[in-house]
Coordinates of C-alpha atoms (C1' of nucleotides) in Angstrom, one line a residue:
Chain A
X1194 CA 59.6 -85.9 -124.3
X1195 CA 61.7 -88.3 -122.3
X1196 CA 64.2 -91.0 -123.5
X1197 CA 62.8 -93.0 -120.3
X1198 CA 60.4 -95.2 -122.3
X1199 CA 59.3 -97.3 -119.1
X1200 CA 55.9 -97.3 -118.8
X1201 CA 55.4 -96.0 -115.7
X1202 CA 56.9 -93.2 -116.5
X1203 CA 54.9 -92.7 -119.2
X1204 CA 51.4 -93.2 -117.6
X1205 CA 52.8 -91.0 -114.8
X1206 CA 53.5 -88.3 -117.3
X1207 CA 50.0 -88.5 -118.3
X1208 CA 48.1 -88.9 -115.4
X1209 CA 49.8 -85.5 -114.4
X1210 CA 48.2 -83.8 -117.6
X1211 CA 50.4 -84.5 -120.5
X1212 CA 48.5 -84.9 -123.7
X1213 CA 51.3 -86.4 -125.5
X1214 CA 54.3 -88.9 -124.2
X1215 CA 57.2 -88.9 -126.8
X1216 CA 60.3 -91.1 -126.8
X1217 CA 63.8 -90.1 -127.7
X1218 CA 64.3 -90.4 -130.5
X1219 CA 61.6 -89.4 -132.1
X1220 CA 60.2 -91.6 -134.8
X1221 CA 59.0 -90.4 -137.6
X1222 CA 55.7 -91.9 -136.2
X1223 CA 55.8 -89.6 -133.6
X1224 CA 56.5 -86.4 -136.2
X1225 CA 53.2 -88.0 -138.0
X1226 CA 50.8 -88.3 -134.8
X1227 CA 52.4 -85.0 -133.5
X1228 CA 51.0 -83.6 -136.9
X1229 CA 48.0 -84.9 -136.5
X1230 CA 47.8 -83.7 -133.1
X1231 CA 48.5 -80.4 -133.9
X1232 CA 46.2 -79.7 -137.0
X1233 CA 42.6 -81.2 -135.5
X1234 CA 40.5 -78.4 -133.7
X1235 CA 39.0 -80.2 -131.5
X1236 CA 40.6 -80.5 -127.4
X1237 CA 41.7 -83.6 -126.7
X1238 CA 40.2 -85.8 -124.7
X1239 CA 41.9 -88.5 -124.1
X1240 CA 45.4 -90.0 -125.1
X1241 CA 46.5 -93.0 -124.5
X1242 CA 50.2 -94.9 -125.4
X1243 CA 50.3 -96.2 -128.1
X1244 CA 50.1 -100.1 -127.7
X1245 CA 50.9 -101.7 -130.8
X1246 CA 54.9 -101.6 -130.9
X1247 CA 55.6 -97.7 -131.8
X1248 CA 56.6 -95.7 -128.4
X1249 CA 54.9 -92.6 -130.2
X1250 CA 51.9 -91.6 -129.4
X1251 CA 48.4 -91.8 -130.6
X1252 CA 45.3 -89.7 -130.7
X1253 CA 42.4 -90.2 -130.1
X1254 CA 40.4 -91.5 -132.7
X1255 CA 37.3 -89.6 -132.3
X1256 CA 38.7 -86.3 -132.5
X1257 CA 37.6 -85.1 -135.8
X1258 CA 40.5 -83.3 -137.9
X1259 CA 39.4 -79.9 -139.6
X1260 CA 40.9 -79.0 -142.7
X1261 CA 43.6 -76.1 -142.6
X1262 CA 43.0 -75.0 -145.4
X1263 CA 39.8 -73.0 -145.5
X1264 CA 41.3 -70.4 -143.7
X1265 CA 43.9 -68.2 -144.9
X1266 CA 47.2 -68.6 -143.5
X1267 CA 47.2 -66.2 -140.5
X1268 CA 43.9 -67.3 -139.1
X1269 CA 45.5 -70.8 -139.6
X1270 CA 48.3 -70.0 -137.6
X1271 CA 46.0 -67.9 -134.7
X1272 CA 43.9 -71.2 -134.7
X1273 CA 46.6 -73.8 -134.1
X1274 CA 48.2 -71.4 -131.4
X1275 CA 45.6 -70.9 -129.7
X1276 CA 44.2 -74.6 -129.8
X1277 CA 47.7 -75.6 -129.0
X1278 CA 47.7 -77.4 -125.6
X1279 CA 50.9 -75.1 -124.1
X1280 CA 50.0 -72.0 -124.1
X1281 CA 52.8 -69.6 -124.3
X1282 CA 53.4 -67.1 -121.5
X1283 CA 51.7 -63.8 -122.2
X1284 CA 54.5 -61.6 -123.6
X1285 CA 54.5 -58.5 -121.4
X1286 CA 55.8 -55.4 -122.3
X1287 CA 58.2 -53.5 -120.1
X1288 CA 56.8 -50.1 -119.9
X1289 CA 59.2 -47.4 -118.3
X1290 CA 56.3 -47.5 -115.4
X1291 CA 57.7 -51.3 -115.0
X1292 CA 61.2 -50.9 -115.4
X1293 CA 61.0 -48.3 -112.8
X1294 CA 59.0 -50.8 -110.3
X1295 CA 62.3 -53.1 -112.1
X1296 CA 65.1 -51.3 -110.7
X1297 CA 63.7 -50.2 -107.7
X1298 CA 63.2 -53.6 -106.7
X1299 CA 66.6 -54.2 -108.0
X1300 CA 68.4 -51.7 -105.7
X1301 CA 66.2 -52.5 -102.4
X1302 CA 66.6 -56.3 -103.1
X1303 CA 70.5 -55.1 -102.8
X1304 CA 73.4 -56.4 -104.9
X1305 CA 73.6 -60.2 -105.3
X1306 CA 70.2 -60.9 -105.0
X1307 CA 68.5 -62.6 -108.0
X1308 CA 65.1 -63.0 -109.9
X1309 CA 63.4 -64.1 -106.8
X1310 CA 64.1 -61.4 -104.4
X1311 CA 63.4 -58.8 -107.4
X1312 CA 60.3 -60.4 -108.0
X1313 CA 59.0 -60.2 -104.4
X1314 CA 60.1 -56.6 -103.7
X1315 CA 58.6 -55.6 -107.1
X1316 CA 54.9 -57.3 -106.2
X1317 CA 53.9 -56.4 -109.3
X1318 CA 50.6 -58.6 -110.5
X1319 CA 51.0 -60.2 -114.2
X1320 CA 54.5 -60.2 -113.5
X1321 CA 56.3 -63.7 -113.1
X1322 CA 59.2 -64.8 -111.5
X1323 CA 60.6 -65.6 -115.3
X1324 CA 59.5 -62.4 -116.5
X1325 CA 62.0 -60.8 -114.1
X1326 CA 64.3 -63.3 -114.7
X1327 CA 64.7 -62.5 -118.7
X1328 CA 65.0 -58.8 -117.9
X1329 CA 67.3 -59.4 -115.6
X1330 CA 69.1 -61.0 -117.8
X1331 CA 68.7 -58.4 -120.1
X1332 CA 70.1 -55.5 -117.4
X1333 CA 72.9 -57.3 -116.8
X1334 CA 74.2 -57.5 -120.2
X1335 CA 73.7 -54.0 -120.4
X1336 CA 75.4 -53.2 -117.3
X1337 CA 78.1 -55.5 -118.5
X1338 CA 78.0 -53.5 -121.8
X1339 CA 78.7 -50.4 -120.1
X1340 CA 81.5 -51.8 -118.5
X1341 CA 83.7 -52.9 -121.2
X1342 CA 83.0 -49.8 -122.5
X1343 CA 84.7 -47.5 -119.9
X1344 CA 86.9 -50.2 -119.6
X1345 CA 87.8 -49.4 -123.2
X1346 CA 87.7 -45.7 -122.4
X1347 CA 90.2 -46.4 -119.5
X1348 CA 92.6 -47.9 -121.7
X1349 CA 92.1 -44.6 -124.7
X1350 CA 92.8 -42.1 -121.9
X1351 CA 95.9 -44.2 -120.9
X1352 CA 97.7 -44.0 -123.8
X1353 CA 96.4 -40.9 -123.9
X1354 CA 98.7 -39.8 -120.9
X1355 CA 101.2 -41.8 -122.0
X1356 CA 101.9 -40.5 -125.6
X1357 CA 101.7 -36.9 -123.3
X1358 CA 104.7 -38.6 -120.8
X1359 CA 106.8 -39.2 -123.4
X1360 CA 106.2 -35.3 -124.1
X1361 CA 107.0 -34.4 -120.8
X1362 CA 110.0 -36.5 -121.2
X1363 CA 111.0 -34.4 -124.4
X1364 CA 110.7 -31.6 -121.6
X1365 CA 113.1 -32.6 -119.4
X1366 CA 115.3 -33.5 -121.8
X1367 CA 115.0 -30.5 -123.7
X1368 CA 116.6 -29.7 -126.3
X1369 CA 115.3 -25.9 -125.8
X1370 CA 113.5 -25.1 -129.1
X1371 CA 111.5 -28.5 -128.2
X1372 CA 110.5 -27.4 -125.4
X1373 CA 109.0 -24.3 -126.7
X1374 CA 107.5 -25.8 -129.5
X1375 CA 106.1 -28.5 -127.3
X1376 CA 102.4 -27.7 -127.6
X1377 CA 102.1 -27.4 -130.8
X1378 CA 102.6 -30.9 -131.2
X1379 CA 100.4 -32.1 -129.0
X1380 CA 97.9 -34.3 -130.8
X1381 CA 94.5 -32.4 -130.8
X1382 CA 93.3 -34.6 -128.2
X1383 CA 89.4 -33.6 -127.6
X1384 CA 87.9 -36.4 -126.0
X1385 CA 84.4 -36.0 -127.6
X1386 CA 82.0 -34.7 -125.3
X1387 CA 79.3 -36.3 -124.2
X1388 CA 76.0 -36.8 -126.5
X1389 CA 73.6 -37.4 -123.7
X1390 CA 71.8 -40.6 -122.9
X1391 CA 70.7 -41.0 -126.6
X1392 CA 70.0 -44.6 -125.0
X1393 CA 69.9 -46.8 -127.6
X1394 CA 67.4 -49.5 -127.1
X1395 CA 69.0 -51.9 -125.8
X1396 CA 70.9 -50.0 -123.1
X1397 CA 67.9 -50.3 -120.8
X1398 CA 68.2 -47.2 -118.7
X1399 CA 65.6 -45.3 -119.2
X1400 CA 63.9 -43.5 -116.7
X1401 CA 64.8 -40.2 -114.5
X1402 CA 64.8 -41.9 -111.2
X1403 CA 66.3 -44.6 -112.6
X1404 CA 69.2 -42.9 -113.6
X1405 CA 69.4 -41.3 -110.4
X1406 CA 69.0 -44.1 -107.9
X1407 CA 71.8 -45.9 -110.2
X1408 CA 74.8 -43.2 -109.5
X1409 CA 74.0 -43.9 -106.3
X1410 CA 74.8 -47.4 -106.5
X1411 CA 78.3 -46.6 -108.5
X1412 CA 76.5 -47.4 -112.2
X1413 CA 76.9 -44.4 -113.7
X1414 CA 76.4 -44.3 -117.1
X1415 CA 79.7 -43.1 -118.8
X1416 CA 78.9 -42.7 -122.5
X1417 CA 81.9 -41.2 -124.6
X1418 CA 81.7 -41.7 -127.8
X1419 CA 84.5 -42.7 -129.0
X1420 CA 84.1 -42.9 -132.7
X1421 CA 86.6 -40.4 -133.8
X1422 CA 89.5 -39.7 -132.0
X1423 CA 92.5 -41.5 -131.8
X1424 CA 92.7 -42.0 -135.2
X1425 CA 93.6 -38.3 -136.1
X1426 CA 95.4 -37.3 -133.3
X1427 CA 97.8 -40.5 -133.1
X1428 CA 101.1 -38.6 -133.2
X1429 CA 102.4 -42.1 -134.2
X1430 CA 104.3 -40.5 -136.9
X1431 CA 106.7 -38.7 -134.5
X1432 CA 109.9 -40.6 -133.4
X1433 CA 108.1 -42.7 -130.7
X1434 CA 110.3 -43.1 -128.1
X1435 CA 110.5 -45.7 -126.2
X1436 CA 107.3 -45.8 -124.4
X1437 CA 107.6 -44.7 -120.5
X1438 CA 106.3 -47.3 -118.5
X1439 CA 105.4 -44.7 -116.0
X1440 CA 102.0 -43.4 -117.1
X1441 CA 100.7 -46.8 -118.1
X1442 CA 101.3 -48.4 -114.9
X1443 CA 99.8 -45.8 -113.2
X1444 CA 96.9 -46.0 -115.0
X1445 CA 96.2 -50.1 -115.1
X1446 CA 97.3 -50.2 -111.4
X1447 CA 94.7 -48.0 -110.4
X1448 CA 92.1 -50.1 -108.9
X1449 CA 89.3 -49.4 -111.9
X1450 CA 86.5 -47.5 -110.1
X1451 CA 83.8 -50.7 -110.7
X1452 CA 85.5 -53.3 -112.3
X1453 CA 82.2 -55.9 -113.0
X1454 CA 79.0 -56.6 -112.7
X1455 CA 79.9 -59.1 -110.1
X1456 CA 81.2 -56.6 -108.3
X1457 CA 78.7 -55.1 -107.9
X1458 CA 76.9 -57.8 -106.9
X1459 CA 79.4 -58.5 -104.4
X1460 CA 77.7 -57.7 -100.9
X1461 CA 80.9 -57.4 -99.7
X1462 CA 82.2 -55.2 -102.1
X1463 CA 81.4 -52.0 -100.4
X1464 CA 84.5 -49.5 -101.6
X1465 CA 82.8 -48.9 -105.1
X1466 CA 80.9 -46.4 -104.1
X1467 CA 83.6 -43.8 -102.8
X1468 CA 85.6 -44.8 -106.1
X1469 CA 82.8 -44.8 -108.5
X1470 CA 82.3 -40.7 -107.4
X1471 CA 85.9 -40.4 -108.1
X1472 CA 85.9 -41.8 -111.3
X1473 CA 82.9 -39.7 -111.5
X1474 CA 84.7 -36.6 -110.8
X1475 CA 87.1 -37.8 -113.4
X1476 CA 84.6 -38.2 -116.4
X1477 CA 83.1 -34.7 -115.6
X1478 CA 86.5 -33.0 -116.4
X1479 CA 86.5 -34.8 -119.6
X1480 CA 83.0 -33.9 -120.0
X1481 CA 83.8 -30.7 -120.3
X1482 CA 86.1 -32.1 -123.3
X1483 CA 88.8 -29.4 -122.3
X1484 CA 92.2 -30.3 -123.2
X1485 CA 93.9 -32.9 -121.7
X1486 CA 96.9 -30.2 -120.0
X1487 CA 94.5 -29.5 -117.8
X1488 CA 93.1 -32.7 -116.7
X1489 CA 96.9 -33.4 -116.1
X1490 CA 96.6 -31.0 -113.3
X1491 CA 93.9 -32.8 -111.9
X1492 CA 95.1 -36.3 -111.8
X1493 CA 98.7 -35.7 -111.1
X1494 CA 101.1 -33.3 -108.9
X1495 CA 101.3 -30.1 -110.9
X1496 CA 103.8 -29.6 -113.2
X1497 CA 106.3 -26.6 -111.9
X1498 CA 105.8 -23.9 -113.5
X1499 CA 108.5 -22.4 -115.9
X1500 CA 109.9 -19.5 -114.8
X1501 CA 110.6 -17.0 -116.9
X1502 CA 114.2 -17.2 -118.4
X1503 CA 116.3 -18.8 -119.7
X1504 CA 115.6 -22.1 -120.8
X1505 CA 118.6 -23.7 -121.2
X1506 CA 120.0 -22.7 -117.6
X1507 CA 116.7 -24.6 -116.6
X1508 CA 118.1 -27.8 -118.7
X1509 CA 121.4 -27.7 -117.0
X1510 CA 120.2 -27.5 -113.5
X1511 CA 118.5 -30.5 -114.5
X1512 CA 120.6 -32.6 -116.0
X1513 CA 123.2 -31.6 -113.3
X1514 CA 120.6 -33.1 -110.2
X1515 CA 120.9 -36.3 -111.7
X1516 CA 124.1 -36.9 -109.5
X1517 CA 122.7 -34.4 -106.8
X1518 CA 122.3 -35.6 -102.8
X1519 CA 118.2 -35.3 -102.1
X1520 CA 118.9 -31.4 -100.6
X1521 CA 120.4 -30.3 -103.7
X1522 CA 116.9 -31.2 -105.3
X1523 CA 115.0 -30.0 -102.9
X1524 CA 116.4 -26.2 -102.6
X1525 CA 116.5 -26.5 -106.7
X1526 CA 112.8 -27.3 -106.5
X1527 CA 112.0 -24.8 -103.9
X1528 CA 113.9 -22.2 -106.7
X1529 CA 111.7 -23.3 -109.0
Chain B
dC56 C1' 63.5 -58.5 -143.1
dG57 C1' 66.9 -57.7 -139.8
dA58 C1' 67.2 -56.2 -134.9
dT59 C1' 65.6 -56.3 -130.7
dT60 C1' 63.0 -58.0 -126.9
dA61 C1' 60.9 -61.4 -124.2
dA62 C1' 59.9 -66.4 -123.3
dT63 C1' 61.6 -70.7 -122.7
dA64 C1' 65.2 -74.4 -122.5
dT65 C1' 69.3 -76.1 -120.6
Chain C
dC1059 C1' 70.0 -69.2 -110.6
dA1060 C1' 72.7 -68.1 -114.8
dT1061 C1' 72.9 -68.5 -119.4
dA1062 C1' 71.8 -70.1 -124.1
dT1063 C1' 68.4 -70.6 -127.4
dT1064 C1' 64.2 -69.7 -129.7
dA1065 C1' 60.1 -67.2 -130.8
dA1066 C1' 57.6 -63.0 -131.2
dT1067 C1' 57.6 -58.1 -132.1
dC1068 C1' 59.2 -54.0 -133.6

DNA sequence: CGATTAATAT
DNA sequence: CATATTAATC
């Protein structure tokens, strides 16, 4: 179908094979020859433009049209695909044996490399270039699935630590019984633990080496559920304070352990792996969906421990190093 | 029959 | 080549 109604073109087009030459816009001519076209049985033979002022196209008139209608409908439909000049690619199914051949390819063809290079290092036979091409397409949505996802993790465990700044804040500022009360309002934060792959159909990771060969290219599948939480333990009710810039920044400064799917496509991009084990690291501590004081310790300079005593002597030493030289708070924190 | 997957069009 | 759209399967 071409709006270039020159004739050349149009005998080219069909000296190269075309059956049928259409004309933008289509006529309703056309719709009726195309019809016509489509419901006789027999191959067609010859078709030449039509000469007599439509730019449609014409059949041949010797082809002989069958009636559909002696069949019932789905050997109807099996007959006109199958007698139907464009065949349609044979739809192949990607077994786990293929997406294996898939990924390997994908990870020795190296990041940026598209449906070509994939194709050739996969050398799989029945296998086109456009075949690899669609399921490419397909991985990368899933990839980029993934990533939002942590992404939207990241941002959970943020506020996370931030709603638990603002508690540390209520520490230093303690007004004593606070202070000793503090866990117990702590928001029963139990990041959910991890159901395992359950990999939903569409997340196209299946396979053990798969899996495998993928944390080693920083693609680690990160799957917290994240359907409850944060509703229940909001402490939004408390007096929010003003929120502490502090933890937030932190957290969205960090450089995210794989930002993209481009990045990882990026050939240059080479740091991904060292940060992906950390982030890694990170998930495996919330893996083990312990609470969030300890995970604390992990990420950031311990808190000092409390010594034993009295509180509120602890307070005043700390409210007093706010106009203290940089020695006074050092020998305060080596008391501590 | 809606979702998902793969082919094809842009 | 990437992405959008459509068709075929599940």
């Amino acid at each position: 179908m071409s709006a270039d109604e020159n004739q050349t073109s149009k005998s080219k087009a069909l000296s190269k094979g075309a059956k049928l030459y259409f004309i933008k816009p289509l006529l309703l001519s056309d719709l009726k020859g195309l019809w016509k076209f489509a419901s006789c049985n027999t191959k067609v033979s010859t078709v030449s433009t039509d000469q007599n002022g439509s730019k449609g196209i014409t059949v041949n008139k010797d082809q002989e049209c069958k009636p559909l209608n002696n069949n019932n409908n789905k050997e109807k439909k099996q007959e006109l695909v199958e007698s139907s000049v464009v065949q349609r690619r044979k739809r192949i199914r990607w077994t786990d044996h293929l997406h294996m051949k898939f990924m390997e390819a994908v990870i020795l063809a190296g990041s940026g490399a598209g449906p070509k290079k994939i194709h050739e290092y996969m050398n799989v036979s029945g296998v086109t270039k456009e075949h690899v091409s669609s399921y490419l397409q397909k991985y990368r949505q899933s990839l980029k699935a993934q990533d939002s996802e942590i992404q939207y993790q990241r941002k959970m465990l943020s506020s996370e630590l931030n709603l638990r700044s603002y508690q540390l804040k209520d520490l230093f500022h303690c007004k004593s019984e606070q202070f000793l009360d503090a866990p117990a309002h702590l928001p029963s934060t139990k990041i959910p633990t991890v159901h395992e792959p359950a990999l939903s159909q569409n997340q196209l990771l299946p396979g053990t080496l798969v899996q495998g060969e993928m944390n080693g290219n920083g693609v680690e599948s990160v799957e917290i559920s994240q359907e409850e939480s944060y509703t229940n333990g909001r402490v939004s009710e408390e007096d929010q304070l003003d929120p502490s810039e502090d933890f937030e920044t932190i957290m969205t400064n960090t450089e995210p352990c794989f930002t993209s799917w481009s990045q990882l496509l990026d050939p240059e991009e080479t740091s991904y792996e060292v940060s992906s084990k950390d982030y890694t690291a990170e998930n495996s501590e919330l893996n083990c969906s312990m609470p969030m004081e300890n995970d604390m310790c992990q990420q950031f300079p311990a808190f000092p421990s409390v010594p034993s005593g009295n509180v509120d002597e602890i307070f005043n030493i700390s409210k007093e190093t706010e106009n203290a030289c940089d020695e006074d708070l050092d020998s305060w924190l080596k008391s501590l």
